[in-house]
Coordinates of C-alpha atoms in Angstrom, one line a residue:
Chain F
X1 CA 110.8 142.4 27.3
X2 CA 114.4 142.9 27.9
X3 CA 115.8 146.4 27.7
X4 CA 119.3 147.0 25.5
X5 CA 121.0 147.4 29.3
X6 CA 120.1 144.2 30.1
X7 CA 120.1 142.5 26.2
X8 CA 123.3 140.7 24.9
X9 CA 122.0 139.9 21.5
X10 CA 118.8 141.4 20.2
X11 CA 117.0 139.7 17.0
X12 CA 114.7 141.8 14.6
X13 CA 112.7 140.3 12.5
X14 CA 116.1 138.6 10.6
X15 CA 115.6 136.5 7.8
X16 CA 118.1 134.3 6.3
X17 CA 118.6 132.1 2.9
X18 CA 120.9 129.9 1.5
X19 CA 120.6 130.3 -1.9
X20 CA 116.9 129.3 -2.3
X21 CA 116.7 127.8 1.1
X22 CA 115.5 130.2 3.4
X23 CA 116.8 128.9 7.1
X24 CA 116.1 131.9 9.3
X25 CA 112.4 133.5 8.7
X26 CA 111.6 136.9 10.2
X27 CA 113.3 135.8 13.9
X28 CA 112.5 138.3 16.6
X29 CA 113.5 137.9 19.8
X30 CA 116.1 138.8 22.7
X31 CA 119.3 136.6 24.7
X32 CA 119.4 138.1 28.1
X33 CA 122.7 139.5 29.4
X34 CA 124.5 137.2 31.8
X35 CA 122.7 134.6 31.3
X36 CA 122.7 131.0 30.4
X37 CA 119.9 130.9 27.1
X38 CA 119.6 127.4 25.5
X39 CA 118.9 126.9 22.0
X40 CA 117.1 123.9 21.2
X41 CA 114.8 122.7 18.3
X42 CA 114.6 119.3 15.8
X43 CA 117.3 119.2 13.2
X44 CA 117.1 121.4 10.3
X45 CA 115.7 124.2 13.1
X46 CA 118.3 126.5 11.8
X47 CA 120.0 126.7 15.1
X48 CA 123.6 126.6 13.9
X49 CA 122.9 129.6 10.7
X50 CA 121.6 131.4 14.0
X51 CA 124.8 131.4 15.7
X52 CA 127.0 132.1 12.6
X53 CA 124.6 135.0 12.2
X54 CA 125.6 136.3 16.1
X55 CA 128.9 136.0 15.2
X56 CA 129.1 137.3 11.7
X57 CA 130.2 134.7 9.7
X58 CA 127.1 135.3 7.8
X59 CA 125.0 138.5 7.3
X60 CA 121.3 138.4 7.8
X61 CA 119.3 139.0 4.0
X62 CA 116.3 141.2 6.2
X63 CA 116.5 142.5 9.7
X64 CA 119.1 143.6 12.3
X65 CA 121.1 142.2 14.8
X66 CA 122.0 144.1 18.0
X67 CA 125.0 143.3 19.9
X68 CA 125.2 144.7 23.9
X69 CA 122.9 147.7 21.9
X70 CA 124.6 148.3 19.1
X71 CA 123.7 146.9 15.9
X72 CA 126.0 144.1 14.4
X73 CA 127.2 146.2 11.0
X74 CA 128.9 148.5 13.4
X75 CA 131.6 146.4 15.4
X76 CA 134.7 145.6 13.3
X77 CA 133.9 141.8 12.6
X78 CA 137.2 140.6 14.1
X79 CA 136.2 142.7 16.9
X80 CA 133.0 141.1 17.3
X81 CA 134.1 137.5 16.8
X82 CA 136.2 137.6 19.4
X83 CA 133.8 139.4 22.0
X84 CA 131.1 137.0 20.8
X85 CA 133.3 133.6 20.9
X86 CA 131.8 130.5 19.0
X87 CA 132.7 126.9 19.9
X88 CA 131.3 124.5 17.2
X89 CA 129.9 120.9 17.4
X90 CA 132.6 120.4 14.8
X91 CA 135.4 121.0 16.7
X92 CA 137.1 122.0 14.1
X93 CA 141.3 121.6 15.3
X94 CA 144.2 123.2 13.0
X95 CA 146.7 120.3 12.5
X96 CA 149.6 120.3 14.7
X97 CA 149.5 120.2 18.6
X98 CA 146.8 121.5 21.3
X99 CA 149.1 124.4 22.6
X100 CA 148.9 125.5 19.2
X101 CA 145.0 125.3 18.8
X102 CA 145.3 127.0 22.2
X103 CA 147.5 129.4 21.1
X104 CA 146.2 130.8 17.8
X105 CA 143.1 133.7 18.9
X106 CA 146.6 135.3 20.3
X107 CA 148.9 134.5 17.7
X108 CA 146.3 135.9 15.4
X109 CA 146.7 139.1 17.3
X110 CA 150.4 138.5 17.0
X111 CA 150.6 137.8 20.9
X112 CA 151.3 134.5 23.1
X113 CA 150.0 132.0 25.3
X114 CA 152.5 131.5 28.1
X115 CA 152.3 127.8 28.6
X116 CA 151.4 128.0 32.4
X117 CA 148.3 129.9 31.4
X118 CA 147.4 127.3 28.5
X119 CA 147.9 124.6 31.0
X120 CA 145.2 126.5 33.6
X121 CA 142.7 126.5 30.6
X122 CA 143.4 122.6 30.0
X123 CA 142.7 122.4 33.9
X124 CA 139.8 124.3 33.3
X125 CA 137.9 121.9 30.8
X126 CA 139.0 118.8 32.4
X127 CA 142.2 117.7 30.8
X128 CA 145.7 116.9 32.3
X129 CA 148.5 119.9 31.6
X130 CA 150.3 117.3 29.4
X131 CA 147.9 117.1 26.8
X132 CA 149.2 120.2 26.0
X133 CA 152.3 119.0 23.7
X134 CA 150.3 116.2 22.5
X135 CA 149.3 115.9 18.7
X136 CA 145.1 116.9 18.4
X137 CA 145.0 113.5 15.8
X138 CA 145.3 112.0 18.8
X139 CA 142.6 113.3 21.1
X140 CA 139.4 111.4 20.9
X141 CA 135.8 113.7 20.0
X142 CA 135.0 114.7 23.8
X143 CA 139.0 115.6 24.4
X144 CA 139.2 118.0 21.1
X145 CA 135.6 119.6 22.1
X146 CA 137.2 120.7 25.9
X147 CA 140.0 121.9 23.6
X148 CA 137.9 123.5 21.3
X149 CA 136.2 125.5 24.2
X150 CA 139.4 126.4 26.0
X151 CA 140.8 128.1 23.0
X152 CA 137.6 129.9 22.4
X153 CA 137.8 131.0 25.8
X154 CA 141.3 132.8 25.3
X155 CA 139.9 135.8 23.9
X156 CA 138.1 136.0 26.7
X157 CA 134.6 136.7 25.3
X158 CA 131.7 138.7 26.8
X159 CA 129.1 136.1 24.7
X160 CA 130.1 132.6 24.4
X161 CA 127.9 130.7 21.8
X162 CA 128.3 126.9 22.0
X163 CA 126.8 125.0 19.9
X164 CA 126.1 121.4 21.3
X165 CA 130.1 120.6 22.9
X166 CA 128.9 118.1 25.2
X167 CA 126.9 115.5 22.9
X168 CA 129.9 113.9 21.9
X169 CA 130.9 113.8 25.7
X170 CA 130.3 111.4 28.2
X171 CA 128.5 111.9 31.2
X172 CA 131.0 112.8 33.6
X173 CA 132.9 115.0 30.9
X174 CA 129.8 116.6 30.1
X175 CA 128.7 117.5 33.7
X176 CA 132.6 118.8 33.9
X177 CA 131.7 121.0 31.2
X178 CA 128.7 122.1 32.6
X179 CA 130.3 123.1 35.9
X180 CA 133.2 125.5 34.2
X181 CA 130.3 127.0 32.0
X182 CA 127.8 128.0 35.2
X183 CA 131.5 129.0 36.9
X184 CA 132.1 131.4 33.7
X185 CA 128.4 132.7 33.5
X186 CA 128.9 133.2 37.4
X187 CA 132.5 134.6 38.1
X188 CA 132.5 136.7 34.9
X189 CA 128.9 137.6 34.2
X190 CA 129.5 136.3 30.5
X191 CA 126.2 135.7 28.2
X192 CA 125.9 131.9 27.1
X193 CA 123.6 130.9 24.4
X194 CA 123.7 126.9 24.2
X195 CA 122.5 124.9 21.3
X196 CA 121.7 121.7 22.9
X197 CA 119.5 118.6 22.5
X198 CA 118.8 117.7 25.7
X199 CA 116.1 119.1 27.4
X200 CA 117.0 118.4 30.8
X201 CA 120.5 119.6 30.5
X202 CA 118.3 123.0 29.1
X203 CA 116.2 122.7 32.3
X204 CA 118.9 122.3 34.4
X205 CA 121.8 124.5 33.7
X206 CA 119.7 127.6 31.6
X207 CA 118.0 130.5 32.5
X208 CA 116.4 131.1 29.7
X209 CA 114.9 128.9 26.5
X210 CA 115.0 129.6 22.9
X211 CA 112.4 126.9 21.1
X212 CA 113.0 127.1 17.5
X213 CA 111.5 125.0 14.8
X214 CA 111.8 125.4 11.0
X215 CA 114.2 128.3 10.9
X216 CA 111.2 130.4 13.5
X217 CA 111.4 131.3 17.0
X218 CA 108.3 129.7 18.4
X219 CA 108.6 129.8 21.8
X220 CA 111.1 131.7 24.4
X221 CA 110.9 132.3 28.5
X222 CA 112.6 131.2 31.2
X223 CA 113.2 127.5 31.0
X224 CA 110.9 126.2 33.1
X225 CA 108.2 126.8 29.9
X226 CA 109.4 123.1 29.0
X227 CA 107.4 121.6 31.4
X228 CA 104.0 123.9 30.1
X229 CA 104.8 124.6 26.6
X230 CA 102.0 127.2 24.9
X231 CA 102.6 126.2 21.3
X232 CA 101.3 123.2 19.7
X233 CA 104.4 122.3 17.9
X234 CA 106.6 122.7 21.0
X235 CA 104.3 120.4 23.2
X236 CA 104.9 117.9 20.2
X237 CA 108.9 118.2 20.3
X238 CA 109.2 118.3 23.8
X239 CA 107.3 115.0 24.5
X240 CA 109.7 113.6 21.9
X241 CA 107.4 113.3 18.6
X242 CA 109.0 116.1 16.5
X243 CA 113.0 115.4 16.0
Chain Y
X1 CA 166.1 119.0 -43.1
X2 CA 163.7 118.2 -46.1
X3 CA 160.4 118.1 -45.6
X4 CA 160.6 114.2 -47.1
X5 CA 163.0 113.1 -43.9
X6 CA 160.3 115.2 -41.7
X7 CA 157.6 112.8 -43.1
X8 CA 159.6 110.3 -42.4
X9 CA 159.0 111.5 -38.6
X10 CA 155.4 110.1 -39.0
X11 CA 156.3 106.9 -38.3
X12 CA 156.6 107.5 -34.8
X13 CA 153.1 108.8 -34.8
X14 CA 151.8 105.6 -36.6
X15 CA 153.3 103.6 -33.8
X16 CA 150.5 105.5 -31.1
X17 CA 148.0 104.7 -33.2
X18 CA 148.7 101.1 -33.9
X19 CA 148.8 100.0 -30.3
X20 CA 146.0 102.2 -29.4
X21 CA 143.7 100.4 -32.2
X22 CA 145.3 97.0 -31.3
X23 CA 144.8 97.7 -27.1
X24 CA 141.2 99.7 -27.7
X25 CA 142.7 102.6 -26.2
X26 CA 140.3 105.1 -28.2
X27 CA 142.9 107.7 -28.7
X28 CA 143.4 107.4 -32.1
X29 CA 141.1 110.0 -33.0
X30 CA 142.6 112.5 -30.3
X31 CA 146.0 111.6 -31.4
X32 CA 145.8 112.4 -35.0
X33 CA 144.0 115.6 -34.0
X34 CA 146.9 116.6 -31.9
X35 CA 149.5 115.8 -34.9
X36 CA 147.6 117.7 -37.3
X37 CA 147.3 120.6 -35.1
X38 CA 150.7 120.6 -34.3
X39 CA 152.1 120.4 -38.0
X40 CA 149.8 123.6 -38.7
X41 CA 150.4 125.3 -35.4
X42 CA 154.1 125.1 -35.7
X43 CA 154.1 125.6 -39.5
X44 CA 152.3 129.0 -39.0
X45 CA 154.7 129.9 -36.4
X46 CA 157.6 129.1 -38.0
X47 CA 156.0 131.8 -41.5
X48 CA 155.1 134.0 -38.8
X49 CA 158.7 133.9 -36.9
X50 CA 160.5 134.5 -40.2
X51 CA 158.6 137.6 -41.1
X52 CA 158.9 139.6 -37.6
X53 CA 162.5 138.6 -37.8
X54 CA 162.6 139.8 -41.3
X55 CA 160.3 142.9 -40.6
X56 CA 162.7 143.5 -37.5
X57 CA 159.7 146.1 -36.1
X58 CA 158.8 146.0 -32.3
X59 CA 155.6 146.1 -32.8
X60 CA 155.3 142.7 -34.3
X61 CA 157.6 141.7 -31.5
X62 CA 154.8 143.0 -28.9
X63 CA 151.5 141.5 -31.1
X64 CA 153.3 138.3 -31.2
X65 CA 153.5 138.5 -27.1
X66 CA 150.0 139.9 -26.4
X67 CA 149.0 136.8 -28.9
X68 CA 151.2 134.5 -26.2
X69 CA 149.3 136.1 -23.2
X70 CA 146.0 135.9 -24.9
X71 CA 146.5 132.4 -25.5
X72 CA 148.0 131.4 -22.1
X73 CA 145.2 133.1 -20.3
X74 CA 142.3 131.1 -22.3
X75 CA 144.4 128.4 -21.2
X76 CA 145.0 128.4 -17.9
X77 CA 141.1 130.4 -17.0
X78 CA 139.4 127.4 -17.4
X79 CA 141.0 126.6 -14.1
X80 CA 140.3 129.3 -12.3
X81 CA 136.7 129.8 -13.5
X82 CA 135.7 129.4 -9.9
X83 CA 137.8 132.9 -8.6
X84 CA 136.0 136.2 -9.8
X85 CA 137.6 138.2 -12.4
X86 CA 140.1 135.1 -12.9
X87 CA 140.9 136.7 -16.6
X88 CA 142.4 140.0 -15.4
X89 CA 144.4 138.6 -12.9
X90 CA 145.9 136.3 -14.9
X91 CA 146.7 139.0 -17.8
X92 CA 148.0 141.1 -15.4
X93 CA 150.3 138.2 -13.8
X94 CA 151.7 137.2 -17.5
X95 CA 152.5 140.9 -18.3
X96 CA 153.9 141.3 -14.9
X97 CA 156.3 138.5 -15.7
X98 CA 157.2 139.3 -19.1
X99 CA 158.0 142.8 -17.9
X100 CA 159.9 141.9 -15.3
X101 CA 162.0 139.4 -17.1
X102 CA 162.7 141.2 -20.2
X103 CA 163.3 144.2 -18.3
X104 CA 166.1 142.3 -16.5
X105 CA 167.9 140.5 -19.8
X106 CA 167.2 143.4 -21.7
X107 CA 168.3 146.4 -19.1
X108 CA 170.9 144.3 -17.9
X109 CA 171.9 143.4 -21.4
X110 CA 171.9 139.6 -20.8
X111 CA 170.2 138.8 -24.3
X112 CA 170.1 141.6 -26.8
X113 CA 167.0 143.6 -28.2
X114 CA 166.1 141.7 -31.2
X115 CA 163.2 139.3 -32.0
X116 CA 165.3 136.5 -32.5
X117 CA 166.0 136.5 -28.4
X118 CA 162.9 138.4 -27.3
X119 CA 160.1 135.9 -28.6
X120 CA 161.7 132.2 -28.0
X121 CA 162.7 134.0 -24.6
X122 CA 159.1 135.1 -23.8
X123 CA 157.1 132.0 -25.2
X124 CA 159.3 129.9 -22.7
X125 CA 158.4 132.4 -19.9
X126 CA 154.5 132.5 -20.6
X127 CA 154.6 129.4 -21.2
X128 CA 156.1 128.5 -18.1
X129 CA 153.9 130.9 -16.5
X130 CA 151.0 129.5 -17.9
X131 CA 151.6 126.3 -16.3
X132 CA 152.5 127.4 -13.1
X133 CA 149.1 129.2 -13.0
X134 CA 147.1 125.9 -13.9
X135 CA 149.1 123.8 -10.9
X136 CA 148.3 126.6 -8.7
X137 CA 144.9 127.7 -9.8
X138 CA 144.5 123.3 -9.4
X139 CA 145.6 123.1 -6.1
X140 CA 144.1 126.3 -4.9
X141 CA 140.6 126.0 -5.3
X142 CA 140.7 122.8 -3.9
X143 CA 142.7 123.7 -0.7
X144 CA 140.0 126.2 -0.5
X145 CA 137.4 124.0 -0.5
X146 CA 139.1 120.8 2.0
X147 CA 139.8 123.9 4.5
X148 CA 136.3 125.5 4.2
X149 CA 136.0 124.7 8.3
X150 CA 139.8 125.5 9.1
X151 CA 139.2 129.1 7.4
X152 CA 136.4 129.7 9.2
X153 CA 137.3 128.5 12.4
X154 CA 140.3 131.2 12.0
X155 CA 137.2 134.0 11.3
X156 CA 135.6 132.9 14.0
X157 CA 138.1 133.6 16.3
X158 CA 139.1 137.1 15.2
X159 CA 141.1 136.7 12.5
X160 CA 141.5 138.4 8.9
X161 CA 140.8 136.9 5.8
X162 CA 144.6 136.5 5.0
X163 CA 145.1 135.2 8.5
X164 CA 142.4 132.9 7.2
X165 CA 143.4 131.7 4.3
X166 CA 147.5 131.5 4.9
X167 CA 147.6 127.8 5.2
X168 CA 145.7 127.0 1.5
X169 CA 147.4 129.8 0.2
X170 CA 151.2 128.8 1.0
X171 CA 149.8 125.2 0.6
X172 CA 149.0 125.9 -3.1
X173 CA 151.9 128.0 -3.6
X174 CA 154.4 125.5 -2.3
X175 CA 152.8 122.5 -4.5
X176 CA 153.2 124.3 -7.6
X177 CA 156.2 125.1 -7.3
X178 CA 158.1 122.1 -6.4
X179 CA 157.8 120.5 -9.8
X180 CA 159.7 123.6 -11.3
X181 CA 162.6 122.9 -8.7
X182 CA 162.7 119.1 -8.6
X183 CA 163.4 119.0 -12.4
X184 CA 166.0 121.5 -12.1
X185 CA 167.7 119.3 -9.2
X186 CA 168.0 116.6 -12.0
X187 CA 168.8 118.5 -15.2
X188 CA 171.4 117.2 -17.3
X189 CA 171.2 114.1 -15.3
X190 CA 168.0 112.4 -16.9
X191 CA 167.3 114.7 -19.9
X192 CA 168.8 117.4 -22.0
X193 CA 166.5 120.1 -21.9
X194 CA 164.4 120.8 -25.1
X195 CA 166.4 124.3 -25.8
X196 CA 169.6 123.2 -25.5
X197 CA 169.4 119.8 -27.1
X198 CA 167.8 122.3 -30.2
X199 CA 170.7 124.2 -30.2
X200 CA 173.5 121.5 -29.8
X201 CA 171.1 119.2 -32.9
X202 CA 171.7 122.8 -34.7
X203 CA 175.0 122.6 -34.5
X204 CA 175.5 125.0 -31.7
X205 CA 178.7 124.9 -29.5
X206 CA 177.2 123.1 -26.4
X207 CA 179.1 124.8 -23.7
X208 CA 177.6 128.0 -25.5
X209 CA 174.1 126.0 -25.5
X210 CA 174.6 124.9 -21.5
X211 CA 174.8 128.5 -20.7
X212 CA 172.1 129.7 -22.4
X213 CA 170.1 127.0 -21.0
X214 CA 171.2 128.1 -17.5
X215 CA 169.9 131.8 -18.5
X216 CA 166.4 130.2 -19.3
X217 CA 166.4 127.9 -15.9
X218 CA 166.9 130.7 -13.6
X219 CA 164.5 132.9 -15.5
X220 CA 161.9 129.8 -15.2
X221 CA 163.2 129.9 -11.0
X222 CA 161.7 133.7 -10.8
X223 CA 158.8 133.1 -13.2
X224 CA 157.7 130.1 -11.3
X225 CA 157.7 132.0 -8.0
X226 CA 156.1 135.6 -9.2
X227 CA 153.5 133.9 -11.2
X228 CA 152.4 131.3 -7.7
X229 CA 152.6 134.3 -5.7
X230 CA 151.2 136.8 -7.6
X231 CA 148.3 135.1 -8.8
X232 CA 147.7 133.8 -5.6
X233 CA 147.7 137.7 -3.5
X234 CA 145.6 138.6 -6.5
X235 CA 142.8 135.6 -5.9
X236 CA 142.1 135.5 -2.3
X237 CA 140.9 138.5 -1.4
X238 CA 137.9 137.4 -4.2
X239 CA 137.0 134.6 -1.2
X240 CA 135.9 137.4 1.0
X241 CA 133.6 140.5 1.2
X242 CA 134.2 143.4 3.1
X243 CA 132.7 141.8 6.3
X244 CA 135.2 139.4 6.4
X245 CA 132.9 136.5 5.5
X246 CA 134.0 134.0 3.3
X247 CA 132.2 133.7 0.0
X248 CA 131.3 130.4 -1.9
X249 CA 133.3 129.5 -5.1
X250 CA 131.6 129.8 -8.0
X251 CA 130.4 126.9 -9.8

């Protein structure tokens, strides 16, 4: 059991519905500091509501969240949602160029993005500084998801949560990726939680393993519980017979 | 003119009806429906007109008005049925307006204080206003919708609801305005507008009539962009709670 020093996000017993859907049920559980934690579970696991949840786009119906110790209600939510940065599968661009996307968490602040450091980030994820003026209709999926996780990475968060940015990537954009996260996680001591789902990109780049299935944590450890899983259900998904 | 000539008139709903039979348009039914409640609506007015003028008491001046708003706000809610507490802020726009207009014509003694300006004046004002909130109300809810993920992805990164919502917001504001100014871009050009062609049909001198229809167009300019604005500072923060979470439109 973690203590709050060493806890990033803390999970007690939080349940969560959607209307009558309930998505979330009675989740208790810890993301280490500093850490790389993977996410993973079938579809439907409620792995995505879990992540809104972190980030307060949502409010759990029963338990608490703590964040670095303190629980969630306290932090001002624009506060936390920029200490606690989410990049979506989605990818979700605002229409008009990349410096723009990359531009917005400080124009929301009413600062700026000098260009030179908005072409560093680009450099960062794997794209050319003169994507920069270029229009985001014309970025393919895996170009607007290294966008997608440079701008979240302007408000230089403490917790990045990343929910699956490299599926839509090829191989040797998605082992790019992989690099600058383990170089974040390293130089800056910043939590990741990564929704993914592929195990051996869990096995390889996390520390630790979130295994959730039907909106319930059923397993968590270091990552290397993948290859002896305790729980029936988990031994099921990870040879491939629960999707 | 007699009410025999005004029969007359019907021909030109007769026409309507014969090509909708002959084409199977099925609006026959609707169309008599909206020429019967017409004849009656108007009628009414017209009784009701001539006895506030004749009565020449403010109060009936101000029943006749609430009776506009009231009206206008059943109207245009239907709309808006998915924004909480849709009714209020749509009775408080309409009043705002009126307020604000008449206090301008009437403190600026533009149009004098009597019924026969105050209530044509303020049933083209509601009116207008009435419409404007329908294009908006239209155009709102469904920006807010389309842009569920572009709001969001704006909360998620630290900003505020307003932040959040700007681009649906202007968006809506923009659209429902623009028909307002297109037609005046063209007015006089294409059509005589319904107030003055009245006036000039009545005799009126029309250079007296073009100015009075220039009062009403730049009335309708600041009706059209208080109403879009008001309404629309008035509805957004509904879309959020105190957390800053966005909330789902009701159905």
């Amino acid at each position: 059991m973690n203590t709050p020093n060493d806890t990033a996000i803390e999970f007690k017993n939080v349940s969560y519905s959607d209307g009558e859907l309930q998505i979330i049920k009675d989740v208790t559980g810890t993301f280490p500091k500093g850490k790389i934690t993977t996410l993973v579970g079938p579809s439907g696991a409620g792995k995505t509501t879990l992540f809104r949840l972190c980030n307060r786009l949502i409010s759990p119906e029963a338990g608490e969240i703590l964040v670095n110790g303190e629980n969630i209600v306290s932090y001002e939510p624009t506060e936390l949602r920029r200490m606690a940065g989410l990049a979506l599968q989605s990818a979700t661009m605002l229409s008009g160029s990349v410096y723009k996307n990359l531009s917005m968490p400080l124009t929301l602040q009413s600062g700026d993005l000098p260009e030179a450091n908005a072409k560093d980030l680009l450099k960062d994820v794997g794209l050319e500084a003169d994507y920069l003026h270029r229009n985001v209709k014309d970025l393919s999926g895996g170009q607007r998801q290294k966008v997608s996780i440079a701008r979240t990475l302007v408000n230089k968060p403490n917790i990045l949560l990343l929910d699956e940015i490299t599926s839509s990537l090829d191989r040797v954009s998605q082992e790019e990726i992989e690099t600058l996260i383990k170089k974040i996680n390293d130089n800056y001591q910043v939590t990741i939680i990564w929704i993914t789902h592929n195990l051996q990109q869990a096995l390889s780049i996390g520390d630790y393993i979130w295994v959730m299935m039907d909106g319930k944590l059923m397993e968590s450890g270091e990552s290397s519980l993948l290859n002896n899983p305790q729980n029936n259900h988990v031994k099921l998904f990870v040879k491939g017979e629960i999707e | 003119m007699s009410y025999l000539t005004l029969s007359l008139a019907l021909i030109f709903v007769l026409i309507p009806i014969f090509l909708s039979k002959t084409l199977k348009l099925g609006l026959e039914k609707d169309t008599i429906i909206a020429t019967v409640r017409s004849i009656i609506q108007l009628l009414v007015v017209g009784y009701v007109l001539t006895f506030v003028f004749d009565a020449g008491n403010y109060i009936y001046i101000i029943l006749m008005i609430i009776l506009m708003i009231a009206a206008a706000t059943h109207n245009a809610q239907k709309k808006g049925a998915a924004i909480k507490g849709i009714i209020w802020k749509l009775v408080g726009t309409f009043i705002f307006v009126e307020v604000l207009t008449q206090g301008i014509l009437l403190g600026f003694q533009i149009t004098p204080p009597t019924a026969q300006f105050i209530i044509p004046i303020s049933g083209m004002v509601v009116g207008n206003s009435m419409v404007l909130s329908i294009l908006f109300l239209n155009r709102f809810t469904s920006e807010v919708e389309t842009r569920q993920d572009e709001t969001e992805l704006i909360l998620s990164l630290g900003g505020t609801p307003k932040q959040a919502i700007h681009m649906s917001l202007i968006t809506s504001i923009r659209a429902s305005m623009i028909p307002t100014i297109e037609s005046q871009k063209t007015i006089g050009l294409v059509q005589l507008p319904g107030m003055m062609s009245g006036q000039i049909i009545a005799g009126a001198d029309p250079v007296q009539a073009v100015q009075f229809q220039l009062l009403i167009l730049f009335l309708l300019l600041t009706t059209a962009s208080v109403t879009s604005i008001m309404l629309g500072f008035l509805s957004y923060p509904t879309l959020f709670n105190k957390q800053m979470q966005m909330l789902k439109l009701r159905t």
